[in-house]
Amino acid sequence: MNFNDYIRNIPDFPKEGILFKDITPLLKDKKAFKSAIDAMAKPYQDMEIDYVVGIEARGFIIGTPMAYALDKGFIPVRKPGKLPHDKLTANYDLEYGSNELEIHKDAIDKGDKILLVDDLLATGGTTKASVDLIEELGGDIVGIAFLLELMDLNGREKIEGYDIFTLLQH
Ligand code: AMP
């Protein structure tokens, strides 16, 4: 299956100059969605993992079925003001703007083995902020998985040294 057929390029969204990768056609197609999740979960099947952490919002769409497929619990990293309990906050830069991310302080215990998931690696700022949150809580990041990597933006440089898997490279 060519997953690329299910990724739609939207020029100048949400800002001029950004080529937005719309994954909704892939999510809508039951075969493409299931195959993509299976292919993303496969490398982690035999790895020791305690939790899958997904980044709001598209990281939830990819991360929760991966957690289900791998038989692991799921921990959300959320946009500001969404989490109800004691939390840690990190600032980060986006390809189009800046924001904050939060995690519950009691979500991760020291030494927990974490698989971090998001839909897309662009500049890597979002991922790096999430890495910092997880590590501040003592989590041990054993892998970072993305559906799609934008190669020109060199996001990998921000998260050097981690085990990174990307299903598609554009
Ligand atoms: P970054 O922090 O630059 O790596 O951006 C990654 C986050 O922003 C991901 O959660 C993506 O959902 C979103 N994102 C950034 N650039 C794009 C793009 N060109 N198309 C779709 N989503 C994007």
PDB file of C-alpha atoms and ligand atoms in Angstrom:
ATOM      1  CA  MET A   1       0.000   0.000   0.000  1.00  0.00           C
ATOM      2  CA  ASN A   2       1.313   3.436  -0.899  1.00  0.00           C
ATOM      3  CA  PHE A   3       0.407   5.581   2.101  1.00  0.00           C
ATOM      4  CA  ASN A   4       1.541   8.692   0.240  1.00  0.00           C
ATOM      5  CA  ASP A   5      -1.607   8.442  -1.902  1.00  0.00           C
ATOM      6  CA  TYR A   6      -3.587   9.261   1.254  1.00  0.00           C
ATOM      7  CA  ILE A   7      -1.628  12.362   2.293  1.00  0.00           C
ATOM      8  CA  ARG A   8      -3.017  15.580   0.813  1.00  0.00           C
ATOM      9  CA  ASN A   9      -0.801  18.657   0.306  1.00  0.00           C
ATOM     10  CA  ILE A  10      -2.550  21.929   1.155  1.00  0.00           C
ATOM     11  CA  PRO A  11      -0.463  24.974   0.139  1.00  0.00           C
ATOM     12  CA  ASP A  12      -0.449  28.085   2.349  1.00  0.00           C
ATOM     13  CA  PHE A  13      -2.284  26.535   5.302  1.00  0.00           C
ATOM     14  CA  PRO A  14      -2.553  27.662   8.067  1.00  0.00           C
ATOM     15  CA  LYS A  15      -0.200  30.445   6.880  1.00  0.00           C
ATOM     16  CA  GLU A  16       1.286  31.526   3.577  1.00  0.00           C
ATOM     17  CA  GLY A  17       4.413  29.532   2.751  1.00  0.00           C
ATOM     18  CA  ILE A  18       3.425  26.418   4.751  1.00  0.00           C
ATOM     19  CA  LEU A  19       2.707  23.260   2.778  1.00  0.00           C
ATOM     20  CA  PHE A  20       0.285  21.533   5.134  1.00  0.00           C
ATOM     21  CA  LYS A  21       0.268  17.727   5.133  1.00  0.00           C
ATOM     22  CA  ASP A  22      -3.366  16.712   5.554  1.00  0.00           C
ATOM     23  CA  ILE A  23      -3.596  13.170   6.918  1.00  0.00           C
ATOM     24  CA  THR A  24      -7.416  13.037   7.052  1.00  0.00           C
ATOM     25  CA  PRO A  25      -7.704  10.992   3.803  1.00  0.00           C
ATOM     26  CA  LEU A  26      -5.478   8.332   5.401  1.00  0.00           C
ATOM     27  CA  LEU A  27      -7.539   8.331   8.611  1.00  0.00           C
ATOM     28  CA  LYS A  28     -10.766   8.028   6.617  1.00  0.00           C
ATOM     29  CA  ASP A  29      -9.682   4.946   4.660  1.00  0.00           C
ATOM     30  CA  LYS A  30     -10.019   1.905   6.944  1.00  0.00           C
ATOM     31  CA  LYS A  31      -7.330  -0.136   5.159  1.00  0.00           C
ATOM     32  CA  ALA A  32      -4.812   2.710   4.958  1.00  0.00           C
ATOM     33  CA  PHE A  33      -5.417   3.718   8.585  1.00  0.00           C
ATOM     34  CA  LYS A  34      -5.115   0.194   9.969  1.00  0.00           C
ATOM     35  CA  SER A  35      -2.079  -0.662   7.825  1.00  0.00           C
ATOM     36  CA  ALA A  36      -0.332   2.561   8.799  1.00  0.00           C
ATOM     37  CA  ILE A  37      -0.914   1.978  12.531  1.00  0.00           C
ATOM     38  CA  ASP A  38       0.196  -1.667  12.219  1.00  0.00           C
ATOM     39  CA  ALA A  39       3.353  -0.613  10.343  1.00  0.00           C
ATOM     40  CA  MET A  40       4.129   2.015  12.962  1.00  0.00           C
ATOM     41  CA  ALA A  41       3.584  -0.385  15.871  1.00  0.00           C
ATOM     42  CA  LYS A  42       5.601  -3.233  14.318  1.00  0.00           C
ATOM     43  CA  PRO A  43       9.119  -1.964  15.163  1.00  0.00           C
ATOM     44  CA  TYR A  44       8.104  -1.764  18.845  1.00  0.00           C
ATOM     45  CA  GLN A  45       6.400  -5.155  19.149  1.00  0.00           C
ATOM     46  CA  ASP A  46       9.285  -6.768  21.019  1.00  0.00           C
ATOM     47  CA  MET A  47      10.621  -3.686  22.717  1.00  0.00           C
ATOM     48  CA  GLU A  48      10.264  -3.121  26.439  1.00  0.00           C
ATOM     49  CA  ILE A  49       7.788  -0.219  26.721  1.00  0.00           C
ATOM     50  CA  ASP A  50       5.644   0.909  29.656  1.00  0.00           C
ATOM     51  CA  TYR A  51       3.618   3.720  28.060  1.00  0.00           C
ATOM     52  CA  VAL A  52       2.892   5.398  24.773  1.00  0.00           C
ATOM     53  CA  VAL A  53       2.897   9.197  25.055  1.00  0.00           C
ATOM     54  CA  GLY A  54       0.986  11.087  22.341  1.00  0.00           C
ATOM     55  CA  ILE A  55       1.117  14.815  21.589  1.00  0.00           C
ATOM     56  CA  GLU A  56      -2.178  16.725  21.172  1.00  0.00           C
ATOM     57  CA  ALA A  57      -3.991  16.542  18.863  1.00  0.00           C
ATOM     58  CA  ARG A  58      -2.935  14.411  15.914  1.00  0.00           C
ATOM     59  CA  GLY A  59      -0.482  12.554  18.118  1.00  0.00           C
ATOM     60  CA  PHE A  60      -3.556  11.258  19.966  1.00  0.00           C
ATOM     61  CA  ILE A  61      -5.092   9.986  16.723  1.00  0.00           C
ATOM     62  CA  ILE A  62      -1.938   8.025  15.886  1.00  0.00           C
ATOM     63  CA  GLY A  63      -0.701   7.297  19.409  1.00  0.00           C
ATOM     64  CA  THR A  64      -3.824   5.783  20.979  1.00  0.00           C
ATOM     65  CA  PRO A  65      -4.317   3.033  18.376  1.00  0.00           C
ATOM     66  CA  MET A  66      -0.585   2.315  18.604  1.00  0.00           C
ATOM     67  CA  ALA A  67      -0.885   1.956  22.385  1.00  0.00           C
ATOM     68  CA  TYR A  68      -3.872  -0.352  21.869  1.00  0.00           C
ATOM     69  CA  ALA A  69      -1.983  -2.407  19.267  1.00  0.00           C
ATOM     70  CA  LEU A  70       1.039  -2.692  21.565  1.00  0.00           C
ATOM     71  CA  ASP A  71      -1.109  -3.421  24.623  1.00  0.00           C
ATOM     72  CA  LYS A  72       0.234  -0.396  26.532  1.00  0.00           C
ATOM     73  CA  GLY A  73      -1.286   2.495  28.431  1.00  0.00           C
ATOM     74  CA  PHE A  74      -1.534   5.934  26.862  1.00  0.00           C
ATOM     75  CA  ILE A  75      -0.387   9.265  28.340  1.00  0.00           C
ATOM     76  CA  PRO A  76      -1.418  12.586  26.752  1.00  0.00           C
ATOM     77  CA  VAL A  77       0.836  15.623  26.321  1.00  0.00           C
ATOM     78  CA  ARG A  78      -1.689  18.449  25.992  1.00  0.00           C
ATOM     79  CA  LYS A  79      -2.031  22.055  24.925  1.00  0.00           C
ATOM     80  CA  PRO A  80      -2.185  24.593  27.783  1.00  0.00           C
ATOM     81  CA  GLY A  81      -5.161  24.675  30.129  1.00  0.00           C
ATOM     82  CA  LYS A  82      -6.541  21.241  29.253  1.00  0.00           C
ATOM     83  CA  LEU A  83      -5.084  19.006  31.955  1.00  0.00           C
ATOM     84  CA  PRO A  84      -6.971  19.151  35.273  1.00  0.00           C
ATOM     85  CA  HIS A  85      -4.314  17.922  37.748  1.00  0.00           C
ATOM     86  CA  ASP A  86      -0.818  19.121  38.796  1.00  0.00           C
ATOM     87  CA  LYS A  87       1.256  19.571  35.653  1.00  0.00           C
ATOM     88  CA  LEU A  88       4.601  20.485  34.105  1.00  0.00           C
ATOM     89  CA  THR A  89       4.737  23.031  31.278  1.00  0.00           C
ATOM     90  CA  ALA A  90       7.245  23.434  28.419  1.00  0.00           C
ATOM     91  CA  ASN A  91       7.501  26.193  25.785  1.00  0.00           C
ATOM     92  CA  TYR A  92       8.194  25.315  22.180  1.00  0.00           C
ATOM     93  CA  ASP A  93       8.413  26.799  18.677  1.00  0.00           C
ATOM     94  CA  LEU A  94       6.258  25.551  15.812  1.00  0.00           C
ATOM     95  CA  GLU A  95       6.865  25.715  12.077  1.00  0.00           C
ATOM     96  CA  TYR A  96       4.045  28.261  12.252  1.00  0.00           C
ATOM     97  CA  GLY A  97       4.083  29.975  15.638  1.00  0.00           C
ATOM     98  CA  SER A  98       4.830  29.014  19.237  1.00  0.00           C
ATOM     99  CA  ASN A  99       2.948  27.325  22.025  1.00  0.00           C
ATOM    100  CA  GLU A 100       3.164  25.443  25.292  1.00  0.00           C
ATOM    101  CA  LEU A 101       2.688  21.797  26.125  1.00  0.00           C
ATOM    102  CA  GLU A 102       1.774  20.214  29.437  1.00  0.00           C
ATOM    103  CA  ILE A 103       1.867  16.822  31.109  1.00  0.00           C
ATOM    104  CA  HIS A 104       0.493  15.610  34.429  1.00  0.00           C
ATOM    105  CA  LYS A 105       3.276  15.422  37.000  1.00  0.00           C
ATOM    106  CA  ASP A 106       2.121  11.997  38.161  1.00  0.00           C
ATOM    107  CA  ALA A 107       1.788  10.591  34.617  1.00  0.00           C
ATOM    108  CA  ILE A 108       5.306   9.147  34.530  1.00  0.00           C
ATOM    109  CA  ASP A 109       7.451   7.563  37.230  1.00  0.00           C
ATOM    110  CA  LYS A 110      11.251   7.532  37.214  1.00  0.00           C
ATOM    111  CA  GLY A 111      12.520   4.839  34.856  1.00  0.00           C
ATOM    112  CA  ASP A 112       9.262   4.315  32.965  1.00  0.00           C
ATOM    113  CA  LYS A 113      10.033   3.310  29.393  1.00  0.00           C
ATOM    114  CA  ILE A 114       8.282   5.646  26.981  1.00  0.00           C
ATOM    115  CA  LEU A 115       7.421   5.495  23.290  1.00  0.00           C
ATOM    116  CA  LEU A 116       6.675   9.064  22.142  1.00  0.00           C
ATOM    117  CA  VAL A 117       4.318   9.482  19.152  1.00  0.00           C
ATOM    118  CA  ASP A 118       3.212  12.355  16.939  1.00  0.00           C
ATOM    119  CA  ASP A 119       1.802  12.574  13.427  1.00  0.00           C
ATOM    120  CA  LEU A 120       4.512  14.668  11.858  1.00  0.00           C
ATOM    121  CA  LEU A 121       8.127  15.728  12.448  1.00  0.00           C
ATOM    122  CA  ALA A 122       8.670  19.233  11.077  1.00  0.00           C
ATOM    123  CA  THR A 123      11.194  21.479  12.911  1.00  0.00           C
ATOM    124  CA  GLY A 124      11.233  19.108  15.891  1.00  0.00           C
ATOM    125  CA  GLY A 125      10.265  21.826  18.400  1.00  0.00           C
ATOM    126  CA  THR A 126       7.077  20.100  19.497  1.00  0.00           C
ATOM    127  CA  THR A 127       8.854  16.790  19.943  1.00  0.00           C
ATOM    128  CA  LYS A 128      11.769  18.346  21.831  1.00  0.00           C
ATOM    129  CA  ALA A 129       9.376  20.054  24.273  1.00  0.00           C
ATOM    130  CA  SER A 130       7.645  16.710  24.863  1.00  0.00           C
ATOM    131  CA  VAL A 131      10.993  14.945  25.303  1.00  0.00           C
ATOM    132  CA  ASP A 132      11.934  17.544  27.930  1.00  0.00           C
ATOM    133  CA  LEU A 133       8.649  17.037  29.823  1.00  0.00           C
ATOM    134  CA  ILE A 134       9.015  13.251  29.832  1.00  0.00           C
ATOM    135  CA  GLU A 135      12.663  13.375  30.927  1.00  0.00           C
ATOM    136  CA  GLU A 136      11.982  15.952  33.636  1.00  0.00           C
ATOM    137  CA  LEU A 137       9.623  13.385  35.163  1.00  0.00           C
ATOM    138  CA  GLY A 138      12.344  10.726  34.927  1.00  0.00           C
ATOM    139  CA  GLY A 139      10.919   8.880  31.922  1.00  0.00           C
ATOM    140  CA  ASP A 140      13.280   6.903  29.703  1.00  0.00           C
ATOM    141  CA  ILE A 141      12.469   7.510  26.024  1.00  0.00           C
ATOM    142  CA  VAL A 142      13.063   4.249  24.164  1.00  0.00           C
ATOM    143  CA  GLY A 143      11.622   5.412  20.828  1.00  0.00           C
ATOM    144  CA  ILE A 144      10.003   8.293  18.969  1.00  0.00           C
ATOM    145  CA  ALA A 145       7.596   7.494  16.109  1.00  0.00           C
ATOM    146  CA  PHE A 146       6.004   9.698  13.450  1.00  0.00           C
ATOM    147  CA  LEU A 147       3.697   8.982  10.566  1.00  0.00           C
ATOM    148  CA  LEU A 148       5.489  11.540   8.430  1.00  0.00           C
ATOM    149  CA  GLU A 149       8.832  13.378   8.437  1.00  0.00           C
ATOM    150  CA  LEU A 150       9.444  16.626   6.541  1.00  0.00           C
ATOM    151  CA  MET A 151      13.059  16.028   5.527  1.00  0.00           C
ATOM    152  CA  ASP A 152      13.947  19.603   4.518  1.00  0.00           C
ATOM    153  CA  LEU A 153      13.289  20.941   8.018  1.00  0.00           C
ATOM    154  CA  ASN A 154      15.940  18.731   9.677  1.00  0.00           C
ATOM    155  CA  GLY A 155      13.786  18.151  12.759  1.00  0.00           C
ATOM    156  CA  ARG A 156      15.947  15.148  13.633  1.00  0.00           C
ATOM    157  CA  GLU A 157      18.760  17.482  14.621  1.00  0.00           C
ATOM    158  CA  LYS A 158      16.695  18.713  17.597  1.00  0.00           C
ATOM    159  CA  ILE A 159      16.194  15.167  18.860  1.00  0.00           C
ATOM    160  CA  GLU A 160      19.569  13.673  18.052  1.00  0.00           C
ATOM    161  CA  GLY A 161      20.557  10.500  19.851  1.00  0.00           C
ATOM    162  CA  TYR A 162      17.039   9.075  20.115  1.00  0.00           C
ATOM    163  CA  ASP A 163      15.733   6.042  18.281  1.00  0.00           C
ATOM    164  CA  ILE A 164      13.473   7.650  15.646  1.00  0.00           C
ATOM    165  CA  PHE A 165      11.060   5.869  13.311  1.00  0.00           C
ATOM    166  CA  THR A 166       9.167   7.644  10.531  1.00  0.00           C
ATOM    167  CA  LEU A 167       6.757   5.747   8.285  1.00  0.00           C
ATOM    168  CA  LEU A 168       6.856   8.319   5.455  1.00  0.00           C
ATOM    169  CA  GLN A 169       9.452  10.853   4.404  1.00  0.00           C
ATOM    170  CA  HIS A 170       8.515  13.920   2.340  1.00  0.00           C
TER     171      HIS A 170
HETATM  172  P1  AMP B   1       7.399  20.863  14.682  1.00  0.00           P
HETATM  173  O1  AMP B   1       7.361  21.258  16.114  1.00  0.00           O
HETATM  174  O2  AMP B   1       7.853  21.988  13.804  1.00  0.00           O
HETATM  175  O3  AMP B   1       8.168  19.594  14.432  1.00  0.00           O
HETATM  176  O4  AMP B   1       5.897  20.629  14.232  1.00  0.00           O
HETATM  177  C1  AMP B   1       5.285  19.442  14.476  1.00  0.00           C
HETATM  178  C2  AMP B   1       3.832  19.616  14.807  1.00  0.00           C
HETATM  179  O5  AMP B   1       3.188  20.623  14.036  1.00  0.00           O
HETATM  180  C3  AMP B   1       3.135  18.343  14.525  1.00  0.00           C
HETATM  181  O6  AMP B   1       2.347  18.046  15.663  1.00  0.00           O
HETATM  182  C4  AMP B   1       2.291  18.583  13.301  1.00  0.00           C
HETATM  183  O7  AMP B   1       0.996  18.164  13.558  1.00  0.00           O
HETATM  184  C5  AMP B   1       2.313  20.085  13.080  1.00  0.00           C
HETATM  185  N1  AMP B   1       2.846  20.486  11.760  1.00  0.00           N
HETATM  186  C6  AMP B   1       3.970  21.209  11.535  1.00  0.00           C
HETATM  187  N2  AMP B   1       4.181  21.419  10.247  1.00  0.00           N
HETATM  188  C7  AMP B   1       3.175  20.820   9.599  1.00  0.00           C
HETATM  189  C8  AMP B   1       2.842  20.640   8.202  1.00  0.00           C
HETATM  190  N3  AMP B   1       3.587  21.170   7.232  1.00  0.00           N
HETATM  191  N4  AMP B   1       1.747  19.930   7.905  1.00  0.00           N
HETATM  192  C9  AMP B   1       0.983  19.390   8.886  1.00  0.00           C
HETATM  193  N5  AMP B   1       1.246  19.508  10.188  1.00  0.00           N
HETATM  194  C10 AMP B   1       2.323  20.210  10.564  1.00  0.00           C
END
